[in-house]
């Protein structure tokens, strides 16, 4: 069965500090992984997907199949990065997106 | 405009009453989904649809039913609302290249 694990419920950092939000997954097939962000009481927005290997708002994420991880990183956090971040795995067989429990990032001035 | 709207945005209802939430899309996508969002649980899939009148259960489908009589509308019904169904409900559509777009959510309170 597929599973996405985000071990940190809350990550608190100061502005300008590096950020790493952890995501581990289990999936028997070839994974399609995503990061979604939700700003306060807003809809979820796609931040990154691993197949595009792009950088959005300074965030990057690399798929590590050996460690089954897809950690989200940013070298210098900004206050506007404060939000809820969800890692998600696409079950391509059933076309369903499976989410982790989320990590709240709080960036203090 | 994300091409997807949910209604109502907020609702308070009494235990035992039926409740229907609506998801409407304007872009003719085949796949539509209903998730609920709860602290500590993230988003969990309730039901999804892969076409008109084609639906399937997700991981937390008990107490919920869905209907899709036309491509643009995906309805979620709580047959007899309970306090455990107090949650924020999100609808999503799957776009090309596996991109998912989410609605703004419906905040449901069952008292």
PDB file of C-alpha atoms in Angstrom:
ATOM      1  CA  UNK A   1       0.000   0.000   0.000  1.00  0.00           C
ATOM      2  CA  UNK A   2       1.155   3.515  -0.629  1.00  0.00           C
ATOM      3  CA  UNK A   3       1.986   5.812   2.237  1.00  0.00           C
ATOM      4  CA  UNK A   4       3.422   9.273   2.665  1.00  0.00           C
ATOM      5  CA  UNK A   5       5.089  10.245   5.920  1.00  0.00           C
ATOM      6  CA  UNK A   6       5.847  13.764   7.051  1.00  0.00           C
ATOM      7  CA  UNK A   7       7.452  13.339  10.451  1.00  0.00           C
ATOM      8  CA  UNK A   8       7.325  16.966  11.575  1.00  0.00           C
ATOM      9  CA  UNK A   9       4.006  18.583  12.469  1.00  0.00           C
ATOM     10  CA  UNK A  10       5.652  21.953  13.004  1.00  0.00           C
ATOM     11  CA  UNK A  11       8.896  23.432  11.814  1.00  0.00           C
ATOM     12  CA  UNK A  12       9.841  26.800  13.227  1.00  0.00           C
ATOM     13  CA  UNK A  13      12.778  28.775  11.812  1.00  0.00           C
ATOM     14  CA  UNK A  14      14.017  32.342  11.667  1.00  0.00           C
ATOM     15  CA  UNK A  15      13.972  34.429   8.525  1.00  0.00           C
ATOM     16  CA  UNK A  16      17.037  33.750   6.415  1.00  0.00           C
ATOM     17  CA  UNK A  17      17.652  30.293   7.849  1.00  0.00           C
ATOM     18  CA  UNK A  18      17.674  27.182   5.650  1.00  0.00           C
ATOM     19  CA  UNK A  19      14.587  25.036   5.607  1.00  0.00           C
ATOM     20  CA  UNK A  20      14.113  21.330   4.985  1.00  0.00           C
ATOM     21  CA  UNK A  21      10.688  19.735   5.198  1.00  0.00           C
ATOM     22  CA  UNK A  22      10.947  15.983   5.244  1.00  0.00           C
ATOM     23  CA  UNK A  23       8.854  13.565   3.223  1.00  0.00           C
ATOM     24  CA  UNK A  24       9.244   9.811   2.962  1.00  0.00           C
ATOM     25  CA  UNK A  25       7.099   7.516   0.934  1.00  0.00           C
ATOM     26  CA  UNK A  26       6.355   3.865   0.338  1.00  0.00           C
ATOM     27  CA  UNK A  27       5.063   2.739  -3.020  1.00  0.00           C
ATOM     28  CA  UNK A  28       5.629  -0.394  -5.008  1.00  0.00           C
ATOM     29  CA  UNK A  29       5.575   1.275  -8.399  1.00  0.00           C
ATOM     30  CA  UNK A  30       7.433   4.195  -9.911  1.00  0.00           C
ATOM     31  CA  UNK A  31       6.485   7.194  -7.767  1.00  0.00           C
ATOM     32  CA  UNK A  32       5.094  10.512  -8.908  1.00  0.00           C
ATOM     33  CA  UNK A  33       5.591  12.966  -6.070  1.00  0.00           C
ATOM     34  CA  UNK A  34       4.343  16.465  -5.376  1.00  0.00           C
ATOM     35  CA  UNK A  35       4.543  19.227  -2.821  1.00  0.00           C
ATOM     36  CA  UNK A  36       1.449  21.324  -2.158  1.00  0.00           C
ATOM     37  CA  UNK A  37       1.267  24.493  -0.089  1.00  0.00           C
ATOM     38  CA  UNK A  38      -1.714  25.929   1.743  1.00  0.00           C
ATOM     39  CA  UNK A  39      -1.555  29.493   2.994  1.00  0.00           C
ATOM     40  CA  UNK A  40      -3.835  30.450   5.824  1.00  0.00           C
ATOM     41  CA  UNK A  41      -7.387  29.249   5.048  1.00  0.00           C
ATOM     42  CA  UNK A  42      -6.782  29.158   1.327  1.00  0.00           C
ATOM     43  CA  UNK A  43      -6.972  26.383  -1.229  1.00  0.00           C
ATOM     44  CA  UNK A  44      -4.092  24.014  -1.748  1.00  0.00           C
ATOM     45  CA  UNK A  45      -1.722  25.073  -4.490  1.00  0.00           C
ATOM     46  CA  UNK A  46       0.784  22.961  -6.332  1.00  0.00           C
ATOM     47  CA  UNK A  47       4.288  23.981  -5.362  1.00  0.00           C
ATOM     48  CA  UNK A  48       6.478  21.351  -7.005  1.00  0.00           C
ATOM     49  CA  UNK A  49       6.326  18.037  -8.800  1.00  0.00           C
ATOM     50  CA  UNK A  50       9.392  15.906  -9.135  1.00  0.00           C
ATOM     51  CA  UNK A  51       9.042  15.149 -12.838  1.00  0.00           C
ATOM     52  CA  UNK A  52       9.426  18.813 -13.755  1.00  0.00           C
ATOM     53  CA  UNK A  53      12.521  19.379 -11.576  1.00  0.00           C
ATOM     54  CA  UNK A  54      11.722  23.068 -11.355  1.00  0.00           C
ATOM     55  CA  UNK A  55      12.233  25.589  -8.590  1.00  0.00           C
ATOM     56  CA  UNK A  56       9.258  27.554  -7.365  1.00  0.00           C
ATOM     57  CA  UNK A  57       9.588  30.458  -4.911  1.00  0.00           C
ATOM     58  CA  UNK A  58      13.122  29.272  -4.180  1.00  0.00           C
ATOM     59  CA  UNK A  59      12.005  25.788  -3.136  1.00  0.00           C
ATOM     60  CA  UNK A  60      13.484  22.626  -4.597  1.00  0.00           C
ATOM     61  CA  UNK A  61      12.912  18.951  -3.995  1.00  0.00           C
ATOM     62  CA  UNK A  62      14.863  15.960  -5.200  1.00  0.00           C
ATOM     63  CA  UNK A  63      13.500  12.467  -5.428  1.00  0.00           C
ATOM     64  CA  UNK A  64      15.822   9.974  -3.737  1.00  0.00           C
ATOM     65  CA  UNK A  65      14.605   6.513  -4.630  1.00  0.00           C
ATOM     66  CA  UNK A  66      17.239   4.810  -2.495  1.00  0.00           C
ATOM     67  CA  UNK A  67      16.041   6.574   0.638  1.00  0.00           C
ATOM     68  CA  UNK A  68      12.432   6.829  -0.630  1.00  0.00           C
ATOM     69  CA  UNK A  69      12.451  10.507   0.179  1.00  0.00           C
ATOM     70  CA  UNK A  70      11.323  13.733  -1.442  1.00  0.00           C
ATOM     71  CA  UNK A  71      12.432  16.439   0.969  1.00  0.00           C
ATOM     72  CA  UNK A  72      11.554  20.071   0.291  1.00  0.00           C
ATOM     73  CA  UNK A  73      14.362  22.583   0.709  1.00  0.00           C
ATOM     74  CA  UNK A  74      14.924  26.299   0.617  1.00  0.00           C
ATOM     75  CA  UNK A  75      18.255  27.936   1.417  1.00  0.00           C
ATOM     76  CA  UNK A  76      16.867  31.148   2.936  1.00  0.00           C
ATOM     77  CA  UNK A  77      13.398  31.164   4.463  1.00  0.00           C
ATOM     78  CA  UNK A  78      11.114  34.185   4.142  1.00  0.00           C
ATOM     79  CA  UNK A  79       8.237  35.185   6.406  1.00  0.00           C
ATOM     80  CA  UNK A  80       5.806  34.733   3.531  1.00  0.00           C
ATOM     81  CA  UNK A  81       6.796  31.061   3.379  1.00  0.00           C
ATOM     82  CA  UNK A  82       4.827  30.460   6.552  1.00  0.00           C
ATOM     83  CA  UNK A  83       2.159  27.959   5.532  1.00  0.00           C
ATOM     84  CA  UNK A  84       1.085  24.350   5.666  1.00  0.00           C
ATOM     85  CA  UNK A  85       3.031  22.064   3.359  1.00  0.00           C
ATOM     86  CA  UNK A  86       1.800  18.703   2.137  1.00  0.00           C
ATOM     87  CA  UNK A  87       3.765  16.017   0.385  1.00  0.00           C
ATOM     88  CA  UNK A  88       1.681  13.838  -1.938  1.00  0.00           C
ATOM     89  CA  UNK A  89       2.115  10.669  -3.945  1.00  0.00           C
ATOM     90  CA  UNK A  90       0.160   9.849  -7.063  1.00  0.00           C
ATOM     91  CA  UNK A  91      -1.162   6.324  -7.290  1.00  0.00           C
ATOM     92  CA  UNK A  92      -1.036   6.132 -11.045  1.00  0.00           C
ATOM     93  CA  UNK A  93      -2.955   2.881 -11.175  1.00  0.00           C
ATOM     94  CA  UNK A  94      -6.045   4.351  -9.559  1.00  0.00           C
ATOM     95  CA  UNK A  95      -5.369   7.988 -10.396  1.00  0.00           C
ATOM     96  CA  UNK A  96      -5.526   9.026  -6.745  1.00  0.00           C
ATOM     97  CA  UNK A  97      -3.372  11.464  -4.836  1.00  0.00           C
ATOM     98  CA  UNK A  98      -2.294  10.295  -1.382  1.00  0.00           C
ATOM     99  CA  UNK A  99      -1.248  12.967   1.099  1.00  0.00           C
ATOM    100  CA  UNK A 100       1.007  13.095   4.098  1.00  0.00           C
ATOM    101  CA  UNK A 101      -0.278  14.642   7.305  1.00  0.00           C
ATOM    102  CA  UNK A 102       1.383  17.954   6.566  1.00  0.00           C
ATOM    103  CA  UNK A 103       4.040  20.145   8.148  1.00  0.00           C
ATOM    104  CA  UNK A 104       3.336  23.656   9.326  1.00  0.00           C
ATOM    105  CA  UNK A 105       6.247  25.957   8.580  1.00  0.00           C
ATOM    106  CA  UNK A 106       6.516  29.050  10.729  1.00  0.00           C
ATOM    107  CA  UNK A 107       9.111  31.627   9.744  1.00  0.00           C
ATOM    108  CA  UNK A 108       9.766  34.242  12.397  1.00  0.00           C
ATOM    109  CA  UNK A 109      11.364  37.652  11.796  1.00  0.00           C
TER     110      UNK A 109
ATOM    111  CA  UNK B   1     -10.036  31.480 -11.686  1.00  0.00           C
ATOM    112  CA  UNK B   2      -8.976  27.905 -10.983  1.00  0.00           C
ATOM    113  CA  UNK B   3     -11.952  26.498 -12.931  1.00  0.00           C
ATOM    114  CA  UNK B   4     -13.423  24.824  -9.881  1.00  0.00           C
ATOM    115  CA  UNK B   5     -15.898  26.157  -7.345  1.00  0.00           C
ATOM    116  CA  UNK B   6     -17.406  24.687  -4.216  1.00  0.00           C
ATOM    117  CA  UNK B   7     -20.664  25.537  -2.517  1.00  0.00           C
ATOM    118  CA  UNK B   8     -21.516  26.372   0.130  1.00  0.00           C
ATOM    119  CA  UNK B   9     -18.326  27.849   1.587  1.00  0.00           C
ATOM    120  CA  UNK B  10     -19.571  27.443   5.129  1.00  0.00           C
ATOM    121  CA  UNK B  11     -22.352  25.396   6.644  1.00  0.00           C
ATOM    122  CA  UNK B  12     -23.590  24.585  10.112  1.00  0.00           C
ATOM    123  CA  UNK B  13     -25.968  21.682  10.399  1.00  0.00           C
ATOM    124  CA  UNK B  14     -27.517  19.527  13.083  1.00  0.00           C
ATOM    125  CA  UNK B  15     -26.617  15.952  13.854  1.00  0.00           C
ATOM    126  CA  UNK B  16     -28.712  13.507  11.886  1.00  0.00           C
ATOM    127  CA  UNK B  17     -29.594  15.790   9.003  1.00  0.00           C
ATOM    128  CA  UNK B  18     -28.531  15.108   5.409  1.00  0.00           C
ATOM    129  CA  UNK B  19     -26.113  17.559   3.834  1.00  0.00           C
ATOM    130  CA  UNK B  20     -25.033  17.946   0.222  1.00  0.00           C
ATOM    131  CA  UNK B  21     -21.909  19.743  -0.906  1.00  0.00           C
ATOM    132  CA  UNK B  22     -21.412  20.730  -4.509  1.00  0.00           C
ATOM    133  CA  UNK B  23     -18.305  20.866  -6.645  1.00  0.00           C
ATOM    134  CA  UNK B  24     -18.533  22.501 -10.042  1.00  0.00           C
ATOM    135  CA  UNK B  25     -15.889  22.627 -12.762  1.00  0.00           C
ATOM    136  CA  UNK B  26     -15.869  24.611 -15.969  1.00  0.00           C
ATOM    137  CA  UNK B  27     -13.153  22.758 -17.885  1.00  0.00           C
ATOM    138  CA  UNK B  28     -14.631  19.333 -18.678  1.00  0.00           C
ATOM    139  CA  UNK B  29     -12.066  17.251 -16.779  1.00  0.00           C
ATOM    140  CA  UNK B  30     -12.765  13.590 -16.357  1.00  0.00           C
ATOM    141  CA  UNK B  31     -11.426  13.011 -12.839  1.00  0.00           C
ATOM    142  CA  UNK B  32     -12.901  14.691  -9.757  1.00  0.00           C
ATOM    143  CA  UNK B  33     -12.212  14.052  -6.085  1.00  0.00           C
ATOM    144  CA  UNK B  34     -13.553  14.805  -2.624  1.00  0.00           C
ATOM    145  CA  UNK B  35     -11.129  15.075   0.283  1.00  0.00           C
ATOM    146  CA  UNK B  36     -11.583  16.012   3.900  1.00  0.00           C
ATOM    147  CA  UNK B  37      -8.916  17.915   5.813  1.00  0.00           C
ATOM    148  CA  UNK B  38      -8.443  17.385   9.519  1.00  0.00           C
ATOM    149  CA  UNK B  39      -5.597  18.396  11.847  1.00  0.00           C
ATOM    150  CA  UNK B  40      -3.152  15.561  12.288  1.00  0.00           C
ATOM    151  CA  UNK B  41      -4.604  13.626   9.370  1.00  0.00           C
ATOM    152  CA  UNK B  42      -3.817  15.806   6.405  1.00  0.00           C
ATOM    153  CA  UNK B  43      -6.118  15.271   3.457  1.00  0.00           C
ATOM    154  CA  UNK B  44      -7.925  11.987   3.143  1.00  0.00           C
ATOM    155  CA  UNK B  45      -9.787  10.837   0.075  1.00  0.00           C
ATOM    156  CA  UNK B  46     -13.511  10.270   0.539  1.00  0.00           C
ATOM    157  CA  UNK B  47     -14.712   9.419  -2.978  1.00  0.00           C
ATOM    158  CA  UNK B  48     -13.616  10.093  -6.495  1.00  0.00           C
ATOM    159  CA  UNK B  49     -15.094   9.988  -9.964  1.00  0.00           C
ATOM    160  CA  UNK B  50     -13.558   9.003 -13.273  1.00  0.00           C
ATOM    161  CA  UNK B  51     -16.514   9.935 -15.436  1.00  0.00           C
ATOM    162  CA  UNK B  52     -20.239  10.541 -15.495  1.00  0.00           C
ATOM    163  CA  UNK B  53     -21.889   7.997 -13.189  1.00  0.00           C
ATOM    164  CA  UNK B  54     -18.486   6.389 -12.548  1.00  0.00           C
ATOM    165  CA  UNK B  55     -17.420   6.747  -8.940  1.00  0.00           C
ATOM    166  CA  UNK B  56     -15.361   4.828  -6.417  1.00  0.00           C
ATOM    167  CA  UNK B  57     -14.621   4.887  -2.714  1.00  0.00           C
ATOM    168  CA  UNK B  58     -11.611   6.403  -1.074  1.00  0.00           C
ATOM    169  CA  UNK B  59     -10.124   5.616   2.321  1.00  0.00           C
ATOM    170  CA  UNK B  60     -12.784   7.350   4.463  1.00  0.00           C
ATOM    171  CA  UNK B  61     -16.017   6.773   2.548  1.00  0.00           C
ATOM    172  CA  UNK B  62     -18.250   5.516   5.381  1.00  0.00           C
ATOM    173  CA  UNK B  63     -21.190   7.861   5.919  1.00  0.00           C
ATOM    174  CA  UNK B  64     -20.715   9.588   2.566  1.00  0.00           C
ATOM    175  CA  UNK B  65     -22.172   9.096  -0.879  1.00  0.00           C
ATOM    176  CA  UNK B  66     -21.495  10.858  -4.156  1.00  0.00           C
ATOM    177  CA  UNK B  67     -23.159  11.422  -7.464  1.00  0.00           C
ATOM    178  CA  UNK B  68     -21.992  12.632 -10.832  1.00  0.00           C
ATOM    179  CA  UNK B  69     -24.821  12.957 -13.298  1.00  0.00           C
ATOM    180  CA  UNK B  70     -22.951  15.384 -15.540  1.00  0.00           C
ATOM    181  CA  UNK B  71     -19.298  16.089 -16.159  1.00  0.00           C
ATOM    182  CA  UNK B  72     -19.194  19.459 -14.477  1.00  0.00           C
ATOM    183  CA  UNK B  73     -20.820  18.581 -11.152  1.00  0.00           C
ATOM    184  CA  UNK B  74     -19.681  16.220  -8.407  1.00  0.00           C
ATOM    185  CA  UNK B  75     -21.920  16.118  -5.343  1.00  0.00           C
ATOM    186  CA  UNK B  76     -20.964  14.842  -1.910  1.00  0.00           C
ATOM    187  CA  UNK B  77     -23.778  13.846   0.449  1.00  0.00           C
ATOM    188  CA  UNK B  78     -23.533  13.172   4.131  1.00  0.00           C
ATOM    189  CA  UNK B  79     -26.463  10.868   4.584  1.00  0.00           C
ATOM    190  CA  UNK B  80     -26.941  11.579   8.295  1.00  0.00           C
ATOM    191  CA  UNK B  81     -24.403  14.077   9.567  1.00  0.00           C
ATOM    192  CA  UNK B  82     -22.418  13.287  12.707  1.00  0.00           C
ATOM    193  CA  UNK B  83     -20.060  15.423  14.758  1.00  0.00           C
ATOM    194  CA  UNK B  84     -17.116  13.379  13.470  1.00  0.00           C
ATOM    195  CA  UNK B  85     -17.867  14.754  10.023  1.00  0.00           C
ATOM    196  CA  UNK B  86     -17.103  18.286  11.130  1.00  0.00           C
ATOM    197  CA  UNK B  87     -14.256  19.117   8.800  1.00  0.00           C
ATOM    198  CA  UNK B  88     -13.082  21.137   5.851  1.00  0.00           C
ATOM    199  CA  UNK B  89     -14.005  19.478   2.574  1.00  0.00           C
ATOM    200  CA  UNK B  90     -12.004  20.032  -0.581  1.00  0.00           C
ATOM    201  CA  UNK B  91     -12.914  19.118  -4.095  1.00  0.00           C
ATOM    202  CA  UNK B  92     -10.204  18.599  -6.702  1.00  0.00           C
ATOM    203  CA  UNK B  93      -9.959  18.048 -10.428  1.00  0.00           C
ATOM    204  CA  UNK B  94      -7.145  16.318 -12.247  1.00  0.00           C
ATOM    205  CA  UNK B  95      -5.723  18.226 -15.106  1.00  0.00           C
ATOM    206  CA  UNK B  96      -3.233  17.207 -17.754  1.00  0.00           C
ATOM    207  CA  UNK B  97       0.182  15.961 -16.654  1.00  0.00           C
ATOM    208  CA  UNK B  98      -1.302  14.823 -13.331  1.00  0.00           C
ATOM    209  CA  UNK B  99      -1.736  18.340 -12.005  1.00  0.00           C
ATOM    210  CA  UNK B 100      -4.495  18.588  -9.431  1.00  0.00           C
ATOM    211  CA  UNK B 101      -6.402  21.797  -8.846  1.00  0.00           C
ATOM    212  CA  UNK B 102      -8.304  22.245  -5.598  1.00  0.00           C
ATOM    213  CA  UNK B 103     -11.395  24.218  -4.770  1.00  0.00           C
ATOM    214  CA  UNK B 104     -11.526  26.762  -1.986  1.00  0.00           C
ATOM    215  CA  UNK B 105     -13.064  24.315   0.459  1.00  0.00           C
ATOM    216  CA  UNK B 106     -16.297  23.986   2.419  1.00  0.00           C
ATOM    217  CA  UNK B 107     -16.103  24.376   6.169  1.00  0.00           C
ATOM    218  CA  UNK B 108     -18.777  22.121   7.651  1.00  0.00           C
ATOM    219  CA  UNK B 109     -19.741  22.143  11.309  1.00  0.00           C
ATOM    220  CA  UNK B 110     -22.090  19.505  12.680  1.00  0.00           C
ATOM    221  CA  UNK B 111     -23.641  20.467  16.020  1.00  0.00           C
TER     222      UNK B 111
END
